Amino acid sequence: MLINDNEYFEILNEIKNRIKTAQYKAVLGANQELICLYWSIGKTIIANTKYGAKFIDTLSKDIQSEFPDTKGFAVRNLKYMRKLATIFDDEQKVQSLIAQLSWTHNLRIMDTAKTAEQYEWYARQTIENGWSVRVLEYHIETKGYERQALTEEKVSNYQLLLPVPQSDLAVETQKSAYVFDFVEKRKGIIEREIEKIFLIFLVAVFLNLSCFGCKKYDNGNYCAQVEYYNPNTGTHSTYTLPVKVKDNKLTVIHFSNGGWLDDSHFTPPAIKNGKASFVSDRKYRYEIKILKKGA
């Protein structure tokens, strides 16, 4: 039986977007592993300067001898790995920011950035705006950092978000030769991961389709579990707080200190299966689960 219902198509589009996001996350995970590996090799090169100028040449030759079908370990690339490790000593910074870019993006920034601050600015702008390598090069050539970053306020509420699957950055990361060459040896693992992802979403299809006519929440106050994520600190916190619902949408969260967060700071999300989520104007993410009626 064909279903011709607006709510169904909303569910279908939501699931399709989830699948695209999951596919990108699978590739992004491999890309993050690769960038972190490159950074760690760079740290090792820096720690072994005692072997002299021929160390990188010898290392490149021996690695390529052991992994003849794997790209990325030529002398020039090893020198870039060393440069990346020289710029960033903090592994957490590499994992949370630099590893969200493809290696090609990183190479373009490394060829330009004179400071870690300048490197981070281009990295953040690339992620936030989903820049392709070509667009990134344009902003570098037109001195985007000098024109904008130096005049920005020092306080920023920037949130490091996963690039949307449709962005140029996401597309280029998924096509990265470095990534796919790197993951060739773990192809079977990735296939099982993707199979698992699609199985999860197949179950989600049936769960969502069974939600036609599911519970709608009356206007009023409810007790809810609120999970809060601060991207600036990377911390998660969970509270039980009173919330307000109107037209089956969450409109207000009341905090225990007497403060509140209302819909002047976020777009009220619809409540589905007792849950809702949104990102506030300060880029903080909230996951809400309705527990019971009343505050």
mmCIF file of N, CA, C and O in Angstrom, residues 23 39 49 57 73 79 95 98-99 102 117-118 123 133-134 159 181 187 205 218 223 245 251 262 273 289 295:
data_model
loop_
_atom_site.group_PDB
_atom_site.id
_atom_site.type_symbol
_atom_site.label_atom_id
_atom_site.label_comp_id
_atom_site.label_asym_id
_atom_site.label_seq_id
_atom_site.Cartn_x
_atom_site.Cartn_y
_atom_site.Cartn_z
ATOM 1 N N GLN A 23 26.486 7.993 6.901
ATOM 2 C CA GLN A 23 27.491 7.655 5.899
ATOM 3 C C GLN A 23 28.693 8.582 6.013
ATOM 4 O O GLN A 23 29.850 8.146 5.947
ATOM 5 N N TRP A 39 49.627 13.142 12.556
ATOM 6 C CA TRP A 39 50.143 14.011 13.630
ATOM 7 C C TRP A 39 51.075 13.231 14.560
ATOM 8 O O TRP A 39 52.144 13.724 14.935
ATOM 9 N N THR A 49 65.187 13.455 16.239
ATOM 10 C CA THR A 49 66.101 14.265 15.436
ATOM 11 C C THR A 49 67.552 13.806 15.569
ATOM 12 O O THR A 49 68.390 14.181 14.760
ATOM 13 N N ASP A 57 64.084 10.441 5.101
ATOM 14 C CA ASP A 57 64.261 9.700 3.851
ATOM 15 C C ASP A 57 64.222 8.193 4.090
ATOM 16 O O ASP A 57 63.554 7.445 3.355
ATOM 17 N N PHE A 73 53.009 8.417 2.382
ATOM 18 C CA PHE A 73 54.202 8.336 3.213
ATOM 19 C C PHE A 73 55.479 8.675 2.441
ATOM 20 O O PHE A 73 56.565 8.230 2.786
ATOM 21 N N LYS A 79 57.272 15.269 5.899
ATOM 22 C CA LYS A 79 57.699 16.598 6.353
ATOM 23 C C LYS A 79 56.486 17.447 6.748
ATOM 24 O O LYS A 79 56.550 18.237 7.697
ATOM 25 N N GLN A 95 42.404 16.453 17.433
ATOM 26 C CA GLN A 95 41.241 15.576 17.317
ATOM 27 C C GLN A 95 39.948 16.356 17.099
ATOM 28 O O GLN A 95 39.115 15.972 16.278
ATOM 29 N N ILE A 98 41.409 19.975 13.849
ATOM 30 C CA ILE A 98 42.197 19.724 12.644
ATOM 31 C C ILE A 98 41.763 18.451 11.929
ATOM 32 O O ILE A 98 41.700 18.396 10.705
ATOM 33 N N ALA A 99 41.428 17.411 12.713
ATOM 34 C CA ALA A 99 41.063 16.119 12.116
ATOM 35 C C ALA A 99 39.683 16.120 11.487
ATOM 36 O O ALA A 99 39.270 15.129 10.890
ATOM 37 N N SER A 102 39.891 17.448 5.706
ATOM 38 C CA SER A 102 40.629 16.470 4.915
ATOM 39 C C SER A 102 42.116 16.843 4.939
ATOM 40 O O SER A 102 42.485 17.985 5.245
ATOM 41 N N GLU A 117 47.163 30.345 15.471
ATOM 42 C CA GLU A 117 45.898 31.089 15.499
ATOM 43 C C GLU A 117 45.333 31.251 14.094
ATOM 44 O O GLU A 117 44.126 31.080 13.867
ATOM 45 N N GLN A 118 46.202 31.585 13.136
ATOM 46 C CA GLN A 118 45.764 31.733 11.751
ATOM 47 C C GLN A 118 45.304 30.396 11.190
ATOM 48 O O GLN A 118 44.290 30.314 10.488
ATOM 49 N N ALA A 123 40.727 26.788 9.621
ATOM 50 C CA ALA A 123 40.112 25.485 9.875
ATOM 51 C C ALA A 123 38.664 25.650 10.317
ATOM 52 O O ALA A 123 37.754 24.962 9.827
ATOM 53 N N VAL A 133 38.181 22.747 -1.137
ATOM 54 C CA VAL A 133 39.588 23.175 -1.184
ATOM 55 C C VAL A 133 39.721 24.433 -2.032
ATOM 56 O O VAL A 133 40.450 25.367 -1.679
ATOM 57 N N ARG A 134 38.985 24.465 -3.142
ATOM 58 C CA ARG A 134 39.079 25.628 -4.039
ATOM 59 C C ARG A 134 38.581 26.899 -3.355
ATOM 60 O O ARG A 134 39.185 27.974 -3.494
ATOM 61 N N GLN A 159 30.604 27.133 17.548
ATOM 62 C CA GLN A 159 30.394 25.725 17.887
ATOM 63 C C GLN A 159 30.933 24.869 16.756
ATOM 64 O O GLN A 159 30.628 25.089 15.600
ATOM 65 N N ASP A 181 42.516 5.176 0.608
ATOM 66 C CA ASP A 181 43.712 4.359 0.572
ATOM 67 C C ASP A 181 44.047 3.858 1.969
ATOM 68 O O ASP A 181 44.452 2.709 2.153
ATOM 69 N N LYS A 187 38.712 -2.726 5.028
ATOM 70 C CA LYS A 187 37.500 -2.653 4.217
ATOM 71 C C LYS A 187 36.380 -3.494 4.808
ATOM 72 O O LYS A 187 35.241 -3.076 4.879
ATOM 73 N N VAL A 205 12.990 3.134 10.512
ATOM 74 C CA VAL A 205 11.892 3.354 9.571
ATOM 75 C C VAL A 205 10.591 2.796 10.134
ATOM 76 O O VAL A 205 9.559 3.469 10.169
ATOM 77 N N ASP A 218 -0.186 17.955 25.464
ATOM 78 C CA ASP A 218 -1.043 19.108 25.725
ATOM 79 C C ASP A 218 -0.204 20.310 26.144
ATOM 80 O O ASP A 218 0.914 20.163 26.671
ATOM 81 N N CYS A 223 7.800 17.833 33.490
ATOM 82 C CA CYS A 223 9.111 17.533 34.067
ATOM 83 C C CYS A 223 9.909 16.798 32.995
ATOM 84 O O CYS A 223 9.407 15.843 32.383
ATOM 85 N N VAL A 245 5.442 23.303 27.274
ATOM 86 C CA VAL A 245 5.072 22.815 25.951
ATOM 87 C C VAL A 245 3.882 23.603 25.427
ATOM 88 O O VAL A 245 2.925 23.867 26.166
ATOM 89 N N THR A 251 8.875 25.038 24.308
ATOM 90 C CA THR A 251 9.058 26.482 24.154
ATOM 91 C C THR A 251 9.900 27.132 25.250
ATOM 92 O O THR A 251 10.482 28.190 25.023
ATOM 93 N N ASP A 262 13.980 30.656 26.689
ATOM 94 C CA ASP A 262 12.719 30.587 25.963
ATOM 95 C C ASP A 262 12.948 30.647 24.454
ATOM 96 O O ASP A 262 14.084 30.712 23.983
ATOM 97 N N ASN A 273 7.820 11.219 20.020
ATOM 98 C CA ASN A 273 8.118 10.089 20.903
ATOM 99 C C ASN A 273 8.658 10.554 22.254
ATOM 100 O O ASN A 273 9.539 9.914 22.850
ATOM 101 N N LYS A 289 14.026 15.020 27.078
ATOM 102 C CA LYS A 289 13.147 13.855 27.151
ATOM 103 C C LYS A 289 12.056 14.131 28.181
ATOM 104 O O LYS A 289 12.348 14.359 29.358
ATOM 105 N N ALA A 295 5.338 20.210 36.704
ATOM 106 C CA ALA A 295 6.711 20.620 36.991
ATOM 107 C C ALA A 295 7.259 19.860 38.194
ATOM 108 O O ALA A 295 8.425 19.871 38.447
#
